[in-house]
Coordinates of C-alpha atoms in Angstrom, one line a residue:
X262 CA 30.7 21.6 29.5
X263 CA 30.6 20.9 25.4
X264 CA 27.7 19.3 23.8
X265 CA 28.6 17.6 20.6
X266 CA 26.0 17.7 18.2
X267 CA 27.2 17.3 14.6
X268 CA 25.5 14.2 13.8
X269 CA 26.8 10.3 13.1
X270 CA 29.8 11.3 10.8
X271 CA 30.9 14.5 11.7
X272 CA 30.5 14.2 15.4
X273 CA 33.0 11.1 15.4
X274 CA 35.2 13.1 12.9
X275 CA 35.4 15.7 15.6
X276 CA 36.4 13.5 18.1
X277 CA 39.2 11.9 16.3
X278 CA 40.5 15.2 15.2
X279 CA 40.7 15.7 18.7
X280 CA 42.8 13.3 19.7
X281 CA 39.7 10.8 21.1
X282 CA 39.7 7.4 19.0
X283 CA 41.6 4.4 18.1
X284 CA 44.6 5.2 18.2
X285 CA 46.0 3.3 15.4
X286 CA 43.6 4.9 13.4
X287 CA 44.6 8.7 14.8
X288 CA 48.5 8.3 14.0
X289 CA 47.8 7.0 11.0
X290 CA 46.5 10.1 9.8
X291 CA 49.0 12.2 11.9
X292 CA 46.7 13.1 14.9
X293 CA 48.2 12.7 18.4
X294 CA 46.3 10.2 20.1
X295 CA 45.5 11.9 23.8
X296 CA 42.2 9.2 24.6
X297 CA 41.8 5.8 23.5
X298 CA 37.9 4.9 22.7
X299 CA 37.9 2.5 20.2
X300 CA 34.3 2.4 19.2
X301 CA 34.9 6.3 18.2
X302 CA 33.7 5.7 14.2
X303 CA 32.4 2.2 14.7
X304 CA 29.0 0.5 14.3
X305 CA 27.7 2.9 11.7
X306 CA 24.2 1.7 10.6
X307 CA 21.9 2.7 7.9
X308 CA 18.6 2.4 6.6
X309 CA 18.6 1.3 2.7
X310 CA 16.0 1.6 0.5
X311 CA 15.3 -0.4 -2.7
X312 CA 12.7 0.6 -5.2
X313 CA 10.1 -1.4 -7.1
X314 CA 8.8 0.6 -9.9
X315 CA 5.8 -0.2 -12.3
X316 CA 4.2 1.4 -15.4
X317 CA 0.6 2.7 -14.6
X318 CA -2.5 1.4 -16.8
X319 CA -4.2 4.5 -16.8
X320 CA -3.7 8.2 -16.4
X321 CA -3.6 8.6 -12.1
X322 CA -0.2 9.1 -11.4
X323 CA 1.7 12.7 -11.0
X324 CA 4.2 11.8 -13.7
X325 CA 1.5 13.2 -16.0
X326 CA 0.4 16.0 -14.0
X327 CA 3.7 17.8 -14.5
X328 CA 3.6 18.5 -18.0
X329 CA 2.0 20.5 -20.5
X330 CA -1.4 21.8 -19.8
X331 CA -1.7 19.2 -16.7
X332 CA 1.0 21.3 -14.8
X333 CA -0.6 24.9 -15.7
X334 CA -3.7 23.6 -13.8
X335 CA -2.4 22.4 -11.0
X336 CA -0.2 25.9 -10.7
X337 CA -3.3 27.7 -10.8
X338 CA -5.3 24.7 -8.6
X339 CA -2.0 25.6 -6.1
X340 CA -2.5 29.5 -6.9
X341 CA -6.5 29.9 -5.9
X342 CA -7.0 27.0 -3.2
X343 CA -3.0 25.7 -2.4
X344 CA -4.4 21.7 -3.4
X345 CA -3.2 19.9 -5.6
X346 CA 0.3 17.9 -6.4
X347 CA 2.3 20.8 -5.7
X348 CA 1.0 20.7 -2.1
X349 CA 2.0 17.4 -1.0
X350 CA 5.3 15.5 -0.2
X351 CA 4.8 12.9 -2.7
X352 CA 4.1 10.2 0.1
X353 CA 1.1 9.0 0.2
X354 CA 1.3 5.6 2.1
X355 CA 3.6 3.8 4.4
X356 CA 3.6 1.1 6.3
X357 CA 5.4 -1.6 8.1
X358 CA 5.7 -5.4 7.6
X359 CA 7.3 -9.0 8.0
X360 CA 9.2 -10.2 5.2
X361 CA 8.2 -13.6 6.2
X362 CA 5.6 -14.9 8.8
X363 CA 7.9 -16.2 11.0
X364 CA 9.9 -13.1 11.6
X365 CA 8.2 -12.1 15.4
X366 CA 7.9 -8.8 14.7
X367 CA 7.6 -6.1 11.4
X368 CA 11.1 -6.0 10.0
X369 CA 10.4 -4.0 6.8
X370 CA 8.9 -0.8 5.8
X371 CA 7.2 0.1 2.3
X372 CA 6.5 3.8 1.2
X373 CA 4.6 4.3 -1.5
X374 CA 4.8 7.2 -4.3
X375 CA 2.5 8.1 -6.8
X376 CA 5.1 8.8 -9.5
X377 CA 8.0 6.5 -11.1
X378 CA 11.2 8.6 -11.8
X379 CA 13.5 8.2 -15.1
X380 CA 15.7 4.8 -15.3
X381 CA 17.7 6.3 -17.4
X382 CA 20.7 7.0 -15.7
X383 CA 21.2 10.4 -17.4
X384 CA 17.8 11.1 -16.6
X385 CA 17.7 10.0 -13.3
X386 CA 20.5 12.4 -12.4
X387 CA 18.3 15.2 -13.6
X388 CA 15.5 14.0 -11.2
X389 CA 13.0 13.2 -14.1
X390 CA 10.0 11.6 -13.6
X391 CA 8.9 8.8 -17.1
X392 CA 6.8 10.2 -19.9
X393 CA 4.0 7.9 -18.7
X394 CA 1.9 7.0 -15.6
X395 CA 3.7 5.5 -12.9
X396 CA 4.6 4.7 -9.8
X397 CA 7.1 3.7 -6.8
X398 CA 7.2 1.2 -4.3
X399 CA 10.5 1.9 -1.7
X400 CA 11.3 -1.1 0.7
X401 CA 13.5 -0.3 3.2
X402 CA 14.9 -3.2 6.5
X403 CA 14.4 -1.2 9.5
X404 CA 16.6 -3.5 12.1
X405 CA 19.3 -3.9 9.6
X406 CA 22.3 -6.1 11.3
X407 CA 25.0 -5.0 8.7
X408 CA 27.4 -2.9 10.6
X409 CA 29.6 -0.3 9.0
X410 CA 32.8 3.0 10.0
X411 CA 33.2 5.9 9.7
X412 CA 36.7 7.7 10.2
X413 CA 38.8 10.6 9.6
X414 CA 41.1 10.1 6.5
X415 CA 43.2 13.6 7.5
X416 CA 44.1 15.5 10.3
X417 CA 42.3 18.4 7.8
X418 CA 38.5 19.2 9.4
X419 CA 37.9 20.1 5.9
X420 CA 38.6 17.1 4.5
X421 CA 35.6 14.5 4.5
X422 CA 35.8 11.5 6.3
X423 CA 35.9 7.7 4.9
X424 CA 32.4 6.9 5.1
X425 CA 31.7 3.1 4.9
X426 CA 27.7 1.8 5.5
X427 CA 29.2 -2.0 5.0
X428 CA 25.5 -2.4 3.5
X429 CA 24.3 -5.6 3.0
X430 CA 27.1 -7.7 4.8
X431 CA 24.9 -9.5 6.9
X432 CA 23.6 -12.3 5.5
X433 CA 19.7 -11.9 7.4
X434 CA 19.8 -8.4 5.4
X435 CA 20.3 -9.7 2.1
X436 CA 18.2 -12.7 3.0
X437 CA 15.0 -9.8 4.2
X438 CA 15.3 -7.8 0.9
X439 CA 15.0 -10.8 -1.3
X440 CA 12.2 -11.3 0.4
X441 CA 10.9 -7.7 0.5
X442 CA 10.8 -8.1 -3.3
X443 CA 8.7 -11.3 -3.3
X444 CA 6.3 -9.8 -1.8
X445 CA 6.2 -6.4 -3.6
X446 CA 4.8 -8.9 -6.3
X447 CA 2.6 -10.5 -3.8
X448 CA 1.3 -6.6 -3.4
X449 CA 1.0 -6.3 -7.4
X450 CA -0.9 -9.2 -7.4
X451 CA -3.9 -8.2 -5.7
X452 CA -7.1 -7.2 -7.4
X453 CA -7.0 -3.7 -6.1
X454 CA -4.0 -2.5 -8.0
X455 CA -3.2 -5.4 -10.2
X456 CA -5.9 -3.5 -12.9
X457 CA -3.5 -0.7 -12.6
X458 CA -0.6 -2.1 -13.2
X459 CA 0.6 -2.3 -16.7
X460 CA 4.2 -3.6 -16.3
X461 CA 6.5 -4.3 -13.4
X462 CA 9.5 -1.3 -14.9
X463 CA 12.0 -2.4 -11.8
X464 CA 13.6 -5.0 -11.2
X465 CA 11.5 -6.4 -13.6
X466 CA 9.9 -9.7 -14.2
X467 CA 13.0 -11.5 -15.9
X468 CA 14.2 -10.8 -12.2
X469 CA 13.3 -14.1 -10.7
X470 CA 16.3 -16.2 -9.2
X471 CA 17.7 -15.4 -5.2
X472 CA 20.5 -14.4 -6.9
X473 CA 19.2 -12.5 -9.5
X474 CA 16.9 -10.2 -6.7
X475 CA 20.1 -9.8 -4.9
X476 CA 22.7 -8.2 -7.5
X477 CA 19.5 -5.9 -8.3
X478 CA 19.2 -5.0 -4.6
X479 CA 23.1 -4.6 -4.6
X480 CA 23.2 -2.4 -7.4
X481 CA 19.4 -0.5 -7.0
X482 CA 19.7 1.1 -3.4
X483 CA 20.2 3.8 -2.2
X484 CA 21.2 5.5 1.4
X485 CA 18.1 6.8 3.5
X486 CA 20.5 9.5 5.5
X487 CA 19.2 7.4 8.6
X488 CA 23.0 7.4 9.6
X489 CA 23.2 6.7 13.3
X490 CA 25.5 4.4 15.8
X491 CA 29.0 5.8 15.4
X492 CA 29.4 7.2 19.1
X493 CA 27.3 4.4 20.5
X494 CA 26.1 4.8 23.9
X495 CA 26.8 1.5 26.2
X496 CA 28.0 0.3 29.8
X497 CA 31.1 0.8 31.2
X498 CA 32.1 -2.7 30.7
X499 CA 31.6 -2.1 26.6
X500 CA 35.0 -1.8 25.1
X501 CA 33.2 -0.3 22.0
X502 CA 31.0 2.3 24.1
X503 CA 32.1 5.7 23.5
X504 CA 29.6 7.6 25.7
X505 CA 27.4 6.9 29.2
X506 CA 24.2 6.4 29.7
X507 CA 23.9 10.4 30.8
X508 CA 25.6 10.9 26.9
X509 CA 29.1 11.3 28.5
X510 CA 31.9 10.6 26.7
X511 CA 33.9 8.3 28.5
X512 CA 36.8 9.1 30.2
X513 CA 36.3 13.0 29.2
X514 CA 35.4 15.3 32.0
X515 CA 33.0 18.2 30.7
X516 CA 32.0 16.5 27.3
X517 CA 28.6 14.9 26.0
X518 CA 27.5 13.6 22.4
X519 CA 23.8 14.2 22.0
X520 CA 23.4 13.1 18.5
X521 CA 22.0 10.1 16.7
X522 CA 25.3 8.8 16.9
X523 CA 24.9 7.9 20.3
X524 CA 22.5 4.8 19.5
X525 CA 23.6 1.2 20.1
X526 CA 21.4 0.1 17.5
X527 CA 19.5 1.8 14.3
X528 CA 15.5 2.9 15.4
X529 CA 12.6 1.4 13.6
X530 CA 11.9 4.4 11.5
X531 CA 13.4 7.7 10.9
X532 CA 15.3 8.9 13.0
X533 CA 14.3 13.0 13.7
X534 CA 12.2 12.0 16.6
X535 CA 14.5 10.0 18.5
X536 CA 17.4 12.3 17.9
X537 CA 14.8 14.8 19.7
X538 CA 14.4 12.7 22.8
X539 CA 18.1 12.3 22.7
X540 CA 18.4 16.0 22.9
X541 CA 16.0 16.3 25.7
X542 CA 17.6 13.3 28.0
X543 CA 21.3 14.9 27.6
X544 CA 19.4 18.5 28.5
X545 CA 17.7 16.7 31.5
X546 CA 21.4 15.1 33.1
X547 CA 22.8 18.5 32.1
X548 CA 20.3 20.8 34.1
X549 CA 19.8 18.0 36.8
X550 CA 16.3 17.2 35.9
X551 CA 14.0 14.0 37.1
X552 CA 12.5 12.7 34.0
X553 CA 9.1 11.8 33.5
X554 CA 8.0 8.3 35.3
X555 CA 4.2 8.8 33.9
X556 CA 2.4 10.1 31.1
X557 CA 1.1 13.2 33.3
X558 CA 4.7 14.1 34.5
X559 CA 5.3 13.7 30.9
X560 CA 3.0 16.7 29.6
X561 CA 4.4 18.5 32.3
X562 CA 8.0 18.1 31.8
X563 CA 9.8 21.0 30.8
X564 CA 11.4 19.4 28.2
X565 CA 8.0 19.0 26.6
X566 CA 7.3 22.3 26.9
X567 CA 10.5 23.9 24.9
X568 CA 9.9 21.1 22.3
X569 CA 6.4 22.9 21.4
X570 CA 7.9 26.4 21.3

């Protein structure tokens, strides 16, 4: 048997090369088409992320604690008791929320850095944070309904696929981050950081209209890498599934996808944990394992096991 593991572009590109795909899509690009799946390179989804970035009041962010005689101490703070900025991620809060109260459940997550990185674009390229105290809010649609392709644009492995996240097509998901940014001000305007807050840098305040938020959005975000969906798992009576519910690829004797690409639809958060259970399911059908049907089968499970190793 072959486990394909290369991830929500690459593992589709593999497939296609081989001959597995649409098969308009395969001639096109000179490969002999020797299965028909369809869905092979379809329903790519994506987590974007939008910043909101404001100028700090006072002197508590890490833009000025990495420069000058600020960044010597905390080399040697990192040096004789590893604290300090140079010990940490940069994330320092997350959380989830409902861009508006009648949504039924959180549809937006906010991560929160204590630094605000150059606007400049030539800056920005050099990953510099601003001369002054800042920092970055990043807002990011978890169930995003936008739904995007990736496929092969040569019968060359070398060559990169075509790579299209479609974001923003849905009209809920523009409708979520224009309210995302509403109530980034609605955060702002609360007495615990509102005393911080000198000036609202991004999008800025002359950012008011529907349609002004949107073009920002448009034009401000940025991929996650939360790419998933493109070898989506589904029932034998989905002409779009592309593998089983025991990570099968349909119609393929001796072949699984175990992979984030496998997902029907995008996870509510990042996607390494998942992609680990997906892992340990296609192990399970592989080796003929039960899984777990209770929490203390679950700690028992050999799968849990390797996963601590």
């Amino acid at each position: 048997a072959v486990v394909l593991s290369a991830g929500a572009i690459a593992s589709p590109q593999l497939l296609e090369l081989s001959g597995i795909g649409n098969p308009a899509i395969l001639k096109k690009h000179g490969v002999e088409p020797l299965h028909i799946l369809p869905g092979v390179g379809e329903n790519l989804q994506e987590h974007y992320m939008v910043p909101f970035v404001c100028r700090a009041s006072e002197p508590v962010s890490m833009n000025e604690q990495t420069r000058g005689f600020q960044l010597l101490q905390q080399l040697v703070r990192y040096a004789m008791r590893r604290k300090g900025i140079l010990s940490n991620s940069g994330f320092h809060v997350q959380g989830y929320f409902k861009s508006r109260e009648e949504v039924e459940r959180n549809d937006m997550q906010i991560h929160f850095f204590p630094f605000s990185g150059e606007t400049d674009p030539e800056k920005a390229r050099k990953n510099k944070l601003q001369d002054q105290p800042g920092f970055t809010f990043m807002f990011t649609q978890m169930r995003p309904e936008s739904r995007g392709h990736s496929h092969i644009q040569s019968a060359d492995a070398g060559v990169i696929p075509v790579i299209n996240p479609a974001f923003l097509t849905a009209e809920e998901d523009r409708r979520v981050y224009i309210d995302a940014v509403k109530f980034g001000r609605k955060i702002l305007s609360q007495p615990a950081i509102s005393s911080l807050t000198a000036a609202e840098m991004v999008p800025g305040p002359e950012i008011s209209s529907d349609d002004e938020i949107m073009d920002f959005v448009k034009n401000a975000g940025n991929s996650m890498y939360h790419g998933c969906g493109t070898c989506k798992m589904g029932a034998a009576d989905d002409p779009m599934a592309v593998v089983d519910p025991e990570c099968r690829v349909i119609g393929v004797d001796g072949l699984r996808v175990a992979d984030s690409s496998i997902f029907p639809r995008i996870t509510n958060g990042n996607l390494n944990g998942p992609s680990i259970m997906v892992g340990e399911k296609a192990s399970d059908h592989i080796l003929g394992r039960s899984l777990p049907k209770s929490n203390a089968e679950f700690w028992t499970h050999p799968g849990w096991a390797i996963s601590q190793r």
